[in-house]
PDB file of C-alpha atoms in Angstrom:
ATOM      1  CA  UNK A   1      38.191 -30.628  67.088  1.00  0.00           C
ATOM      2  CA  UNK A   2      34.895 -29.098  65.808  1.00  0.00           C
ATOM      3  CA  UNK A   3      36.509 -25.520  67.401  1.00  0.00           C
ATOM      4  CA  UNK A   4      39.162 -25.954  65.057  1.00  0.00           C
ATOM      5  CA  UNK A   5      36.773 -27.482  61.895  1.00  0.00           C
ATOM      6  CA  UNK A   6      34.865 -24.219  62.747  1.00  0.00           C
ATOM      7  CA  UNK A   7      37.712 -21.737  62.179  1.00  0.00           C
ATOM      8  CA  UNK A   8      39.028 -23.589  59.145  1.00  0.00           C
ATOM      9  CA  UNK A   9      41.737 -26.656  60.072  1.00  0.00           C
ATOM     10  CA  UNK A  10      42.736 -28.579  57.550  1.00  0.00           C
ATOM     11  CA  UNK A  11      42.687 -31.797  59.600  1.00  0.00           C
ATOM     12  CA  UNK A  12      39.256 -30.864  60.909  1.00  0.00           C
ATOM     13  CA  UNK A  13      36.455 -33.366  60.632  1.00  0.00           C
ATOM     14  CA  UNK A  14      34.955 -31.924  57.899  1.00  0.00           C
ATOM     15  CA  UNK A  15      38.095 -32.121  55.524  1.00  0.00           C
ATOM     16  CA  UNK A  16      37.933 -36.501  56.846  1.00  0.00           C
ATOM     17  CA  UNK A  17      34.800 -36.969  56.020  1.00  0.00           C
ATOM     18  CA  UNK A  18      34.934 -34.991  52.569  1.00  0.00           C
ATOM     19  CA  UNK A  19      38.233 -37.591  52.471  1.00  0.00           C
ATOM     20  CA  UNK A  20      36.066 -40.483  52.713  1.00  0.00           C
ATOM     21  CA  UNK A  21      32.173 -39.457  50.954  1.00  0.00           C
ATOM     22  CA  UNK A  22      32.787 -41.957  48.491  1.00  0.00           C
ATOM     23  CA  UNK A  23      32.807 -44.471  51.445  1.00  0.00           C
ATOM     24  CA  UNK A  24      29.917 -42.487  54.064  1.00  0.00           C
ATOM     25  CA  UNK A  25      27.699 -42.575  50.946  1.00  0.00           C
ATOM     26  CA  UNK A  26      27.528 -45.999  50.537  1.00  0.00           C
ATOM     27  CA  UNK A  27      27.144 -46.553  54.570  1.00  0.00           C
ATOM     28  CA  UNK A  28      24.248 -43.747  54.130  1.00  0.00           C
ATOM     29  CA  UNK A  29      23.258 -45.499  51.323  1.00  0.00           C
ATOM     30  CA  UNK A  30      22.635 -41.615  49.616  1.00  0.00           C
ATOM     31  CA  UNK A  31      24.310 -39.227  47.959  1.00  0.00           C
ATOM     32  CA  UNK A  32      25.784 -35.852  49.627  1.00  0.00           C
ATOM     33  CA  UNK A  33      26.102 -32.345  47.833  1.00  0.00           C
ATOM     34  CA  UNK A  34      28.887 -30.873  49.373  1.00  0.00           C
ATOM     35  CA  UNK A  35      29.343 -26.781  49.539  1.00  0.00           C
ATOM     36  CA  UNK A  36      32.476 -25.527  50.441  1.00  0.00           C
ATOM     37  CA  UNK A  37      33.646 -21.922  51.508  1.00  0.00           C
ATOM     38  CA  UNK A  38      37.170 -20.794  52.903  1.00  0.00           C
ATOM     39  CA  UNK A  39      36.490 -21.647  56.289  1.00  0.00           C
ATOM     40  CA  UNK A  40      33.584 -23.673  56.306  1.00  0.00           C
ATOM     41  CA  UNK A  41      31.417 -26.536  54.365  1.00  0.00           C
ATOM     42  CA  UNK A  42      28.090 -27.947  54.533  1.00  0.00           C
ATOM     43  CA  UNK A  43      26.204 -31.687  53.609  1.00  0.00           C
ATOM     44  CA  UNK A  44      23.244 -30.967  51.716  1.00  0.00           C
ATOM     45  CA  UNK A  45      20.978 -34.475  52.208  1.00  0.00           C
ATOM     46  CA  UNK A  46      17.920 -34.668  49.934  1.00  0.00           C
ATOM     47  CA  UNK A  47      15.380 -37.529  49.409  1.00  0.00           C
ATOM     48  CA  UNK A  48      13.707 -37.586  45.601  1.00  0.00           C
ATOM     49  CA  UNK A  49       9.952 -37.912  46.068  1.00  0.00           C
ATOM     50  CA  UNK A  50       8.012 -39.722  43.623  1.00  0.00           C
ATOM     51  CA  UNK A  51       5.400 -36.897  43.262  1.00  0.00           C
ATOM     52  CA  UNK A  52       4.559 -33.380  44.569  1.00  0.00           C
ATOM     53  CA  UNK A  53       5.208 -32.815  48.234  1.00  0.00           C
ATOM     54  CA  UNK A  54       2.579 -34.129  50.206  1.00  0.00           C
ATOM     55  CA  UNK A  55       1.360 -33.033  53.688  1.00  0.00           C
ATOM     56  CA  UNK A  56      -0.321 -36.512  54.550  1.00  0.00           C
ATOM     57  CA  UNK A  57       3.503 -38.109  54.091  1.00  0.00           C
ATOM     58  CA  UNK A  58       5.073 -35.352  56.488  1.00  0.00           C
ATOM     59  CA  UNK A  59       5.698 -37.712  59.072  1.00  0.00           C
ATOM     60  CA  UNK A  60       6.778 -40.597  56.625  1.00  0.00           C
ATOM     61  CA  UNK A  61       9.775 -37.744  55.483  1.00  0.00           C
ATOM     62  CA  UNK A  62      10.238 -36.309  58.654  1.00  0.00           C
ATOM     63  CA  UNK A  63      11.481 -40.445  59.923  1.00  0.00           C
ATOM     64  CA  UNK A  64      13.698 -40.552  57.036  1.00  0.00           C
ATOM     65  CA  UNK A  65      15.171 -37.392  58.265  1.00  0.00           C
ATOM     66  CA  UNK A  66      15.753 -38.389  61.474  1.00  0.00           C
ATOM     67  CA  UNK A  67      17.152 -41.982  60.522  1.00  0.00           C
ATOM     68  CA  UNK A  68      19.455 -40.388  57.634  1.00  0.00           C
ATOM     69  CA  UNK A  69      20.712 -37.711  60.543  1.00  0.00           C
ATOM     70  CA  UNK A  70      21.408 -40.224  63.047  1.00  0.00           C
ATOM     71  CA  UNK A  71      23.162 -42.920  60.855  1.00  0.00           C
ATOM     72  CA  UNK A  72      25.333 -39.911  59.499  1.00  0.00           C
ATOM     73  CA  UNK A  73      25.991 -38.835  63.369  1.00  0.00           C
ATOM     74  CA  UNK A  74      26.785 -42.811  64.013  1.00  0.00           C
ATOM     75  CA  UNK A  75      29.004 -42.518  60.746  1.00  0.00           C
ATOM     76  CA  UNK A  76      30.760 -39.649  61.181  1.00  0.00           C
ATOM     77  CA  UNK A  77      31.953 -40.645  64.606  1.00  0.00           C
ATOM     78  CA  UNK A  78      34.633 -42.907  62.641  1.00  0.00           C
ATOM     79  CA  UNK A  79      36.169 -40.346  61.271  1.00  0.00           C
ATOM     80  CA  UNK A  80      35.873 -38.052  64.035  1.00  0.00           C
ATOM     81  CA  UNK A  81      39.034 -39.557  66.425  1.00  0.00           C
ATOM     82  CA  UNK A  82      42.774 -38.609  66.154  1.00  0.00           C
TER      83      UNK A  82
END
């Protein structure tokens, strides 16, 4: 399946969850920017600070990161079976 998503199917995981953002956004509780090319896409995640970057809250970002990645791995699971 991600072979095929890779090349460009049209039933590839990428074109199910593009299907359903409406539906991972809520689960993710944020929004996705989607960029699409002829054979590929991408999921652009960002989190709106309340000020200027700071290096003291690196590791405060860096855990929303990871917990944003690994809900959207958990997520994207249900949509990744035939």
């Amino acid at each position: 399946e991600i072979l095929r998503c890779l090349v460009g199917s049209e039933m590839c995981i990428r074109d199910r969850l593009k299907d359903n953002q409406d539906t991972i956004e809520k689960e993710l509780g944020a929004s996705i920017e989607w960029s699409e090319g002829e054979k590929d896409g991408r999921m652009l995640l960002t989190k709106e600070l309340d000020a200027a970057f700071d290096r003291k809250e690196y590791k405060n970002y860096f855990d929303w990161f990871m917990e944003k990645a690994l809900l959207l791995k958990k997520i994207a699971n249900q949509y990744n079976s035939d």
